[in-house]
Short mmCIF file of C-alpha atoms and ligand atoms in Angstrom, two decimals:
data_model
loop_
_atom_site.label_atom_id
_atom_site.label_comp_id
_atom_site.label_asym_id
_atom_site.label_seq_id
_atom_site.Cartn_x
_atom_site.Cartn_y
_atom_site.Cartn_z
CA MET A 329 -0.02 0.00 0.00
CA GLY A 330 1.77 3.03 -1.06
CA GLY A 331 1.13 6.89 -0.45
CA LEU A 332 1.49 9.41 2.54
CA PHE A 333 -0.64 9.45 5.21
CA VAL A 334 -0.57 12.52 7.74
CA LEU A 335 -2.20 11.72 11.21
CA ARG A 336 -3.05 14.72 13.13
CA ALA A 337 -3.70 14.46 16.76
CA GLY A 338 -4.15 17.08 19.72
CA GLN A 339 -1.33 15.16 21.53
CA VAL A 340 1.43 13.19 20.78
CA PHE A 341 3.43 10.93 22.89
CA ASP A 342 6.53 9.71 21.31
CA GLY A 343 7.20 6.67 23.51
CA GLU A 344 9.37 8.50 25.90
CA ARG A 345 7.82 12.09 26.18
CA LEU A 346 4.94 13.96 25.23
CA ILE A 347 5.80 16.43 22.34
CA GLY A 348 2.27 18.25 22.05
CA ARG A 349 0.03 18.76 19.00
CA ALA A 350 1.94 17.07 15.97
CA ALA A 351 1.36 15.65 12.70
CA VAL A 352 2.47 12.32 12.28
CA MET A 353 3.51 11.08 8.72
CA LEU A 354 3.26 7.61 7.59
CA GLU A 355 4.78 5.98 4.37
CA ASP A 356 5.68 2.35 3.38
CA GLY A 357 4.86 1.17 7.08
CA ARG A 358 7.26 3.57 8.62
CA VAL A 359 7.06 6.75 10.35
CA ALA A 360 8.39 8.91 7.64
CA ASP A 361 8.33 12.45 9.63
CA VAL A 362 6.77 13.94 12.81
CA ASP A 363 6.18 17.59 12.34
CA THR A 364 5.38 19.80 15.41
CA THR A 365 5.77 23.44 13.27
CA GLY A 366 2.27 23.11 12.09
CA ALA A 367 3.30 23.14 8.56
CA PRO A 368 0.75 22.29 5.89
CA PRO A 369 0.88 18.66 4.77
CA PRO A 370 2.45 17.85 1.64
CA LEU A 371 0.01 18.03 -1.37
CA ALA A 372 -0.25 14.41 -2.18
CA ALA A 373 -0.80 13.31 0.98
CA SER A 374 -4.02 11.78 2.68
CA VAL A 375 -4.62 13.72 6.17
CA LEU A 376 -6.64 12.28 8.71
CA ASP A 377 -7.19 14.81 11.53
CA PHE A 378 -8.27 13.17 14.95
CA GLY A 379 -9.20 16.43 16.66
CA SER A 380 -7.89 18.44 19.53
CA GLU A 381 -9.16 15.54 21.97
CA SER A 382 -7.14 12.91 20.66
CA PHE A 383 -4.03 11.42 21.89
CA LEU A 384 -1.57 9.48 19.71
CA MET A 385 1.12 7.50 20.78
CA PRO A 386 3.16 4.21 19.73
CA GLY A 387 0.93 0.98 19.68
CA LEU A 388 1.21 -1.05 22.87
CA ILE A 389 3.76 -3.87 23.61
CA ASP A 390 2.46 -7.00 25.48
CA ALA A 391 5.55 -8.71 26.68
CA HIS A 392 4.13 -11.89 27.91
CA VAL A 393 0.94 -13.47 26.36
CA HIS A 394 0.21 -17.08 25.39
CA LEU A 395 -1.98 -17.03 21.94
CA SER A 396 -2.61 -20.63 22.44
CA LEU A 397 -4.24 -20.50 25.70
CA GLY A 398 -8.10 -19.50 25.55
CA ALA A 399 -8.74 -17.55 28.51
CA THR A 400 -11.10 -20.00 30.00
CA ALA A 401 -11.43 -21.45 33.43
CA ASP A 402 -9.90 -24.62 32.23
CA VAL A 403 -7.14 -23.67 29.60
CA VAL A 404 -5.40 -27.16 29.38
CA GLY A 405 -8.38 -29.30 28.17
CA PRO A 406 -9.49 -27.27 25.06
CA LEU A 407 -5.91 -27.09 24.34
CA LEU A 408 -5.35 -30.92 24.28
CA GLU A 409 -8.45 -31.50 22.16
CA ALA A 410 -7.60 -28.78 19.67
CA ASP A 411 -6.08 -30.01 16.36
CA ASP A 412 -3.40 -27.62 15.06
CA ALA A 413 -5.90 -26.11 12.47
CA SER A 414 -8.57 -25.18 14.91
CA LEU A 415 -5.87 -24.12 17.69
CA LEU A 416 -4.25 -21.91 14.74
CA ALA A 417 -7.97 -20.19 14.28
CA SER A 418 -8.32 -19.52 18.04
CA MET A 419 -4.85 -17.88 18.06
CA ARG A 420 -5.61 -15.78 15.40
CA ALA A 421 -8.55 -14.54 16.98
CA ALA A 422 -6.50 -13.84 20.05
CA ALA A 423 -4.20 -12.04 18.24
CA GLU A 424 -6.83 -10.00 16.44
CA ARG A 425 -8.43 -9.26 19.73
CA ALA A 426 -4.92 -7.84 21.22
CA LEU A 427 -4.66 -5.79 17.97
CA SER A 428 -8.20 -4.05 18.24
CA ALA A 429 -7.21 -2.91 21.50
CA GLY A 430 -3.98 -1.08 20.55
CA VAL A 431 -1.64 -4.03 21.26
CA THR A 432 0.53 -3.96 18.12
CA THR A 433 3.37 -6.14 19.32
CA VAL A 434 3.15 -9.35 21.31
CA ARG A 435 5.68 -11.76 22.77
CA ASP A 436 4.38 -15.13 22.88
CA LEU A 437 6.13 -16.87 25.67
CA GLY A 438 4.67 -20.47 25.27
CA ASP A 439 2.67 -22.23 22.43
CA ARG A 440 2.24 -25.60 21.13
CA GLY A 441 3.84 -26.68 18.00
CA PHE A 442 5.38 -23.57 17.57
CA LEU A 443 2.29 -22.29 16.13
CA SER A 444 2.90 -18.46 16.99
CA LEU A 445 5.36 -18.85 13.94
CA ALA A 446 2.84 -20.14 11.53
CA LEU A 447 0.46 -17.46 12.47
CA ARG A 448 2.92 -14.45 12.07
CA GLU A 449 3.90 -16.16 8.54
CA ARG A 450 0.63 -14.21 7.24
CA GLY A 451 2.58 -11.07 7.24
CA PRO A 452 2.54 -7.64 9.03
CA ARG A 453 -0.92 -6.53 7.23
CA SER A 454 -3.05 -9.73 8.02
CA GLY A 455 -4.65 -7.79 10.84
CA LEU A 456 -2.46 -9.19 13.60
CA PRO A 457 0.32 -7.44 16.16
CA GLU A 458 3.99 -8.19 15.30
CA ILE A 459 4.49 -11.53 17.16
CA LEU A 460 7.68 -12.52 18.76
CA ALA A 461 8.02 -16.10 19.71
CA SER A 462 9.75 -18.77 22.05
CA GLY A 463 7.59 -21.54 20.78
CA PRO A 464 6.87 -24.24 23.70
CA PRO A 465 8.77 -23.48 26.68
CA LEU A 466 11.47 -25.52 28.04
CA THR A 467 10.39 -27.84 31.30
CA PRO A 468 11.26 -30.87 32.94
CA PRO A 469 9.11 -34.15 32.18
CA GLY A 470 5.71 -33.66 33.55
CA GLY A 471 6.80 -29.98 34.70
CA HIS A 472 4.98 -26.74 34.59
CA CYS A 473 3.18 -26.72 31.22
CA HIS A 474 4.56 -29.63 30.09
CA PHE A 475 1.40 -30.21 27.71
CA LEU A 476 2.69 -27.68 25.37
CA GLY A 477 5.66 -30.18 24.37
CA GLY A 478 8.87 -28.36 25.55
CA GLU A 479 9.98 -31.14 27.78
CA ALA A 480 13.59 -31.07 27.99
CA THR A 481 16.01 -32.00 31.43
CA SER A 482 19.49 -33.41 30.44
CA GLU A 483 22.26 -31.17 28.90
CA VAL A 484 21.86 -33.08 25.58
CA GLU A 485 18.00 -32.43 25.63
CA VAL A 486 18.18 -28.84 26.84
CA ARG A 487 20.91 -27.73 24.04
CA ARG A 488 18.93 -29.67 21.34
CA ALA A 489 15.77 -27.96 22.45
CA VAL A 490 17.41 -24.58 22.26
CA ARG A 491 18.98 -24.88 18.86
CA GLU A 492 15.63 -26.31 17.50
CA ARG A 493 13.96 -22.80 18.49
CA ALA A 494 16.81 -20.78 17.04
CA GLU A 495 16.72 -22.67 13.62
CA ARG A 496 12.80 -22.57 13.57
CA GLY A 497 13.03 -18.54 13.84
CA CYS A 498 12.14 -17.98 17.80
CA GLU A 499 13.48 -14.56 19.00
CA PHE A 500 13.34 -16.07 22.44
CA VAL A 501 13.92 -19.27 24.59
CA LYS A 502 11.38 -19.43 27.50
CA VAL A 503 12.55 -21.60 30.48
CA MET A 504 10.07 -22.71 33.29
CA VAL A 505 12.76 -22.24 35.80
CA SER A 506 9.76 -22.05 38.51
CA GLY A 507 7.13 -24.64 38.66
CA GLY A 508 3.57 -23.26 38.49
CA GLY A 509 -0.13 -24.13 38.48
CA LEU A 510 -0.63 -25.26 35.08
CA GLY A 511 -0.24 -29.07 34.50
CA GLY A 512 3.02 -29.70 36.84
CA GLY A 513 3.76 -31.39 40.12
CA CYS A 514 6.16 -28.78 41.07
CA PRO A 515 4.90 -25.82 43.12
CA ALA A 516 5.43 -22.33 41.92
CA TYR A 517 7.92 -21.54 44.74
CA GLU A 518 10.05 -24.43 44.01
CA SER A 519 12.85 -24.66 41.28
CA GLN A 520 12.52 -27.25 38.45
CA TYR A 521 16.15 -26.79 37.09
CA ASP A 522 19.43 -26.28 38.91
CA LEU A 523 21.89 -23.85 38.17
CA ALA A 524 24.35 -25.74 36.13
CA THR A 525 21.34 -26.56 33.31
CA LEU A 526 20.16 -22.91 33.38
CA ARG A 527 23.70 -21.75 32.66
CA ARG A 528 23.91 -24.39 29.61
CA ILE A 529 20.35 -23.13 28.38
CA VAL A 530 21.37 -19.54 28.54
CA GLU A 531 24.77 -20.10 26.99
CA GLU A 532 23.30 -22.04 24.39
CA ALA A 533 20.43 -19.43 23.46
CA HIS A 534 22.88 -16.59 23.46
CA ARG A 535 25.13 -18.54 21.04
CA ALA A 536 22.30 -19.12 18.98
CA GLY A 537 21.37 -15.53 18.74
CA CYS A 538 18.22 -15.83 20.91
CA ARG A 539 17.31 -14.06 24.04
CA ALA A 540 16.36 -16.11 27.01
CA ALA A 541 13.44 -15.57 29.26
CA ALA A 542 13.06 -17.34 32.83
CA HIS A 543 9.60 -17.86 34.34
CA VAL A 544 10.56 -17.37 38.07
CA HIS A 545 8.53 -17.19 41.18
CA GLY A 546 10.52 -18.40 44.16
CA PRO A 547 13.47 -16.38 45.38
CA GLY A 548 15.72 -19.46 44.85
CA ALA A 549 14.59 -19.57 41.03
CA ILE A 550 15.03 -15.52 40.63
CA ALA A 551 18.71 -15.71 42.22
CA ASP A 552 19.78 -18.76 40.04
CA SER A 553 18.04 -17.03 37.05
CA LEU A 554 20.39 -14.14 37.61
CA SER A 555 23.41 -16.01 37.95
CA ALA A 556 22.72 -17.85 34.80
CA GLY A 557 22.25 -14.78 33.00
CA PHE A 558 18.79 -14.46 31.69
CA ASP A 559 17.67 -11.40 29.47
CA SER A 560 14.34 -11.31 31.37
CA LEU A 561 12.68 -12.41 34.51
CA GLU A 562 9.03 -13.19 34.11
CA HIS A 563 6.51 -12.70 37.04
CA VAL A 564 8.93 -12.15 39.69
CA THR A 565 6.68 -12.77 42.47
CA PHE A 566 9.34 -13.98 45.28
CA LEU A 567 6.59 -16.72 46.06
CA THR A 568 7.43 -18.98 49.07
CA THR A 569 5.61 -21.70 50.89
CA GLY A 570 4.26 -19.42 53.26
CA GLY A 571 3.61 -16.38 51.23
CA VAL A 572 5.80 -13.69 49.61
CA ASP A 573 9.33 -12.98 50.81
CA ALA A 574 11.63 -10.63 48.86
CA ASP A 575 15.07 -9.73 50.69
CA ALA A 576 16.54 -6.27 49.94
CA ALA A 577 19.82 -7.89 48.72
CA LEU A 578 17.74 -9.88 45.99
CA VAL A 579 15.57 -6.90 45.06
CA GLY A 580 19.04 -5.00 44.55
CA ARG A 581 20.02 -7.90 42.21
CA VAL A 582 17.17 -7.99 40.24
CA ALA A 583 17.73 -3.89 39.61
CA ALA A 584 21.43 -4.06 39.23
CA SER A 585 21.03 -6.79 36.67
CA GLY A 586 19.63 -4.33 33.85
CA GLY A 587 17.59 -7.12 32.57
CA ALA A 588 14.03 -6.83 32.43
CA ALA A 589 11.70 -8.04 34.83
CA THR A 590 8.18 -8.71 33.20
CA VAL A 591 5.46 -7.89 35.99
CA THR A 592 2.41 -9.86 35.08
CA VAL A 593 0.81 -7.29 37.44
CA THR A 594 -2.33 -8.89 39.21
CA SER A 595 -0.27 -12.28 39.31
CA ARG A 596 -2.49 -14.44 40.80
CA PRO A 597 -0.35 -16.85 42.99
CA PRO A 598 -0.45 -20.02 40.91
CA GLY A 599 -1.81 -23.33 42.30
CA PRO A 600 -4.17 -24.57 44.94
CA SER A 601 -4.13 -21.11 46.62
CA SER A 602 -5.85 -19.18 43.78
CA GLY A 603 -9.16 -17.93 45.10
CA SER A 604 -8.71 -18.51 48.70
CA PRO A 605 -9.11 -15.89 51.19
CA GLY A 606 -4.97 -15.20 51.39
CA CYS A 607 -5.05 -14.73 47.45
CA ALA A 608 -5.82 -10.80 47.72
CA GLU A 609 -3.26 -10.61 50.53
CA ILE A 610 -0.60 -12.15 48.18
CA GLU A 611 -1.27 -9.98 45.32
CA ARG A 612 -0.79 -7.04 47.51
CA ALA A 613 2.39 -8.57 48.61
CA ILE A 614 3.59 -8.91 45.27
CA LEU A 615 2.67 -5.60 44.08
CA GLU A 616 4.30 -4.30 46.83
CA ASN A 617 7.44 -5.92 46.12
CA HIS A 618 7.23 -4.89 42.34
CA GLY A 619 7.13 -1.41 43.88
CA ARG A 620 10.21 -1.96 45.85
CA LEU A 621 11.76 -3.01 42.31
CA TRP A 622 10.63 -0.14 40.59
CA ARG A 623 12.18 2.23 43.11
CA ALA A 624 15.26 0.46 43.07
CA GLY A 625 15.62 0.97 39.50
CA ALA A 626 14.65 -2.31 37.94
CA ARG A 627 13.62 -2.15 34.46
CA LEU A 628 9.87 -3.29 34.59
CA VAL A 629 7.88 -4.18 31.63
CA PRO A 630 4.06 -4.78 31.86
CA GLY A 631 2.86 -8.43 30.55
CA SER A 632 -0.65 -9.63 30.89
CA ASP A 633 0.13 -13.52 30.75
CA ALA A 634 -2.91 -13.20 28.55
CA GLY A 635 -4.92 -16.47 27.90
CA VAL A 636 -4.15 -18.48 31.23
CA SER A 637 -7.33 -17.31 32.90
CA PRO A 638 -10.79 -16.01 32.15
CA ASP A 639 -9.65 -12.58 33.85
CA ARG A 640 -6.92 -12.25 31.08
CA PRO A 641 -8.34 -12.15 27.54
CA HIS A 642 -5.72 -11.14 24.96
CA ASP A 643 -7.13 -7.46 24.91
CA VAL A 644 -6.31 -7.06 28.50
CA LEU A 645 -3.01 -5.14 28.84
CA PRO A 646 -4.55 -1.70 28.54
CA SER A 647 -6.41 -2.08 31.63
CA TYR A 648 -3.40 -3.46 33.47
CA LEU A 649 -1.51 -0.20 32.99
CA SER A 650 -3.54 1.43 35.82
CA THR A 651 -2.21 -1.20 38.00
CA LEU A 652 1.05 0.04 37.50
CA VAL A 653 0.24 3.27 38.66
CA GLY A 654 -2.04 2.37 41.74
CA GLY A 655 -0.18 -0.83 42.62
CA ILE A 656 3.44 -0.18 41.81
CA GLY A 657 3.69 3.51 42.10
CA MET A 658 4.63 4.37 38.74
CA ILE A 659 3.33 7.76 37.36
CA PRO A 660 1.07 7.36 33.97
CA GLU A 661 3.87 8.58 31.81
CA ASP A 662 6.22 5.92 33.23
CA ALA A 663 3.38 3.38 32.52
CA LEU A 664 3.05 4.47 29.10
CA ARG A 665 6.99 4.30 28.52
CA ALA A 666 6.98 0.89 30.33
CA ALA A 667 4.61 -0.49 27.37
CA THR A 668 6.10 1.05 24.68
CA SER A 669 9.79 2.30 24.54
CA VAL A 670 11.12 0.42 27.58
CA ALA A 671 9.29 -2.74 26.34
CA ALA A 672 10.80 -2.32 22.83
CA LYS A 673 14.16 -2.04 24.31
CA SER A 674 13.55 -5.31 26.56
CA LEU A 675 12.79 -7.00 23.55
CA GLY A 676 15.39 -6.09 21.22
CA LEU A 677 13.16 -3.89 19.24
CA ALA A 678 14.76 -0.52 20.37
CA GLY A 679 13.88 2.18 17.52
CA ARG A 680 11.77 -0.15 15.45
CA LYS A 681 8.83 -0.43 18.03
CA GLY A 682 7.42 1.73 20.82
CA ARG A 683 8.48 4.84 19.27
CA ILE A 684 7.25 7.70 17.24
CA MET A 685 10.03 8.82 15.19
CA GLN A 686 11.40 8.80 11.92
CA GLY A 687 12.11 5.36 10.88
CA ALA A 688 9.85 3.29 13.40
CA ASP A 689 7.59 0.99 12.40
CA ALA A 690 4.03 2.81 11.57
CA ASP A 691 2.21 0.83 14.41
CA VAL A 692 0.14 3.73 16.10
CA LEU A 693 -2.37 3.82 18.87
CA VAL A 694 -4.89 7.05 18.73
CA VAL A 695 -7.12 7.27 21.89
CA ARG A 696 -9.70 10.00 23.03
CA GLY A 697 -8.76 11.69 26.43
CA ASP A 698 -5.42 12.46 28.02
CA PRO A 699 -3.81 9.04 29.25
CA LEU A 700 -1.01 11.09 31.38
CA SER A 701 -3.87 12.50 33.62
CA ASP A 702 -6.20 9.47 33.59
CA LEU A 703 -4.59 5.96 32.29
CA ASP A 704 -7.82 4.79 31.67
CA ALA A 705 -8.09 6.93 28.37
CA VAL A 706 -5.97 4.17 26.72
CA ARG A 707 -8.86 1.98 26.64
CA ASP A 708 -10.99 4.58 24.57
CA VAL A 709 -9.60 3.33 21.37
CA VAL A 710 -9.96 5.67 18.19
CA ALA A 711 -7.58 3.87 15.76
CA VAL A 712 -4.96 1.88 15.50
CA PHE A 713 -2.29 1.40 12.64
CA ARG A 714 -0.20 -1.74 12.24
CA ASP A 715 2.47 -1.70 9.58
CA GLY A 716 0.91 1.86 8.24
CA VAL A 717 -2.33 0.10 7.56
CA ARG A 718 -5.47 1.26 9.45
CA ALA A 719 -6.61 -1.81 11.72
CA LEU A 720 -9.42 -0.33 13.34
ZN1 LIG B 1811 2.97 -17.02 31.00
#
C-alpha cells in the first residue's frame, strides 16, 4: 500500500515523552516524519485529523502472552483437544483481539507446536500484531506446562531444544525455571532446574542468537536465573511456601542486573491457593515488592500473561496499565513508557517499536482523552495502525 498518510492529533506521546500537537506522517509502513511546526501537509498526502481531544502514541507492547491458551476456566483441556488447524484459528482470533485494543506487538512466551511462528507467516498486514515467539517453553518431564511439548532436562536435551527454537526462527527461549499451577507437580515456589542446567540453556541460547526468558516465582529461582544470565525474568513474584518474601539484597540484584522484569501485574499466585481468602493479600504483597523493584531502579515491563485465565483475555493489557500506577507506584507517563519504548528495548526492538519517530514502524494507537492524567483513557480507542495500515 503506497502513499503518504498524515495523522494529526491533539497530543502526541512519542514513547518517551509528550511532544504536544503534531502531525505524524506514515509511508511504506514506517513513520516518515513527525512535524510539530504546524506546516501544511504535502499536497499528495491523505490527511486524517483526529481532533484536539485525541492522543496519539506508539502501539502498545504486551511482553508476555499465550495466544494458544483460551482465557477460559480450564485452559488445558481445550488445548489438548484442539487440532493444529482449530488451535491456529483461535490463536488468530486472540491476536486480532489484542490488536483491536491497540496492542501492536506481542511476545508469545509459550505456545504448542510453534504455532505462533505459523501465525506470523501471514505477514504484517494480515490484521495481526507483530508476534515475537519462544515456541514451547522448556520444562522438565511432567513439569509446569509440559503439555505444550517443551520437555527437556538433560544437557543434550536442553541444548537440542534451544537450537531447534533458534533454527525455527524463535527470538526467545522460554524456560520454566519455577514450577506453577498449569499441569505440573512442582509448586510455583520451587525450582525445576539446577543452576548448571540454567547456565547451559542461556549459553546455548545466546550462542544461537536468542534471548532467554525465565519464568520465575521463588526467590531461589530468581537468584539462579540472575546468576545464569537470563535476559528477562517473568512474573518475579518472590513466592515462598508461606507467602511472599523478597529480601533487599535480591531486589537489589534484580535491579542491578539491567535485565527486564516482566510484571504480570495482578499475578495470581498459581496453584491451589488461587481464589482462597489469602489470595488478595498475596497479590498485594507481590505488587508491593514490584514497587520496591521499581524504586530500586529495575526495568519493569508489563505483560498480561493473556490466555491463562478468564480474567486475562488477549486484549487485557491496556486495563492493566493502571495497576502499574495504583499498585506499583509509577506515574502514568512511566506506565506508558514501560508499555512502549522500555518494552521495545527489552525485547530487542529499540528504535523500531515503541516510538513515534522517523524510521520507526508505523504501529500507532490513537485514543480519546489524556492518558497522562487518566490512564484509563488508553482504553478509549479511536484508531489503530499496524505497519501503516489502519486496523481499526
Ligand atoms: Zn505465562
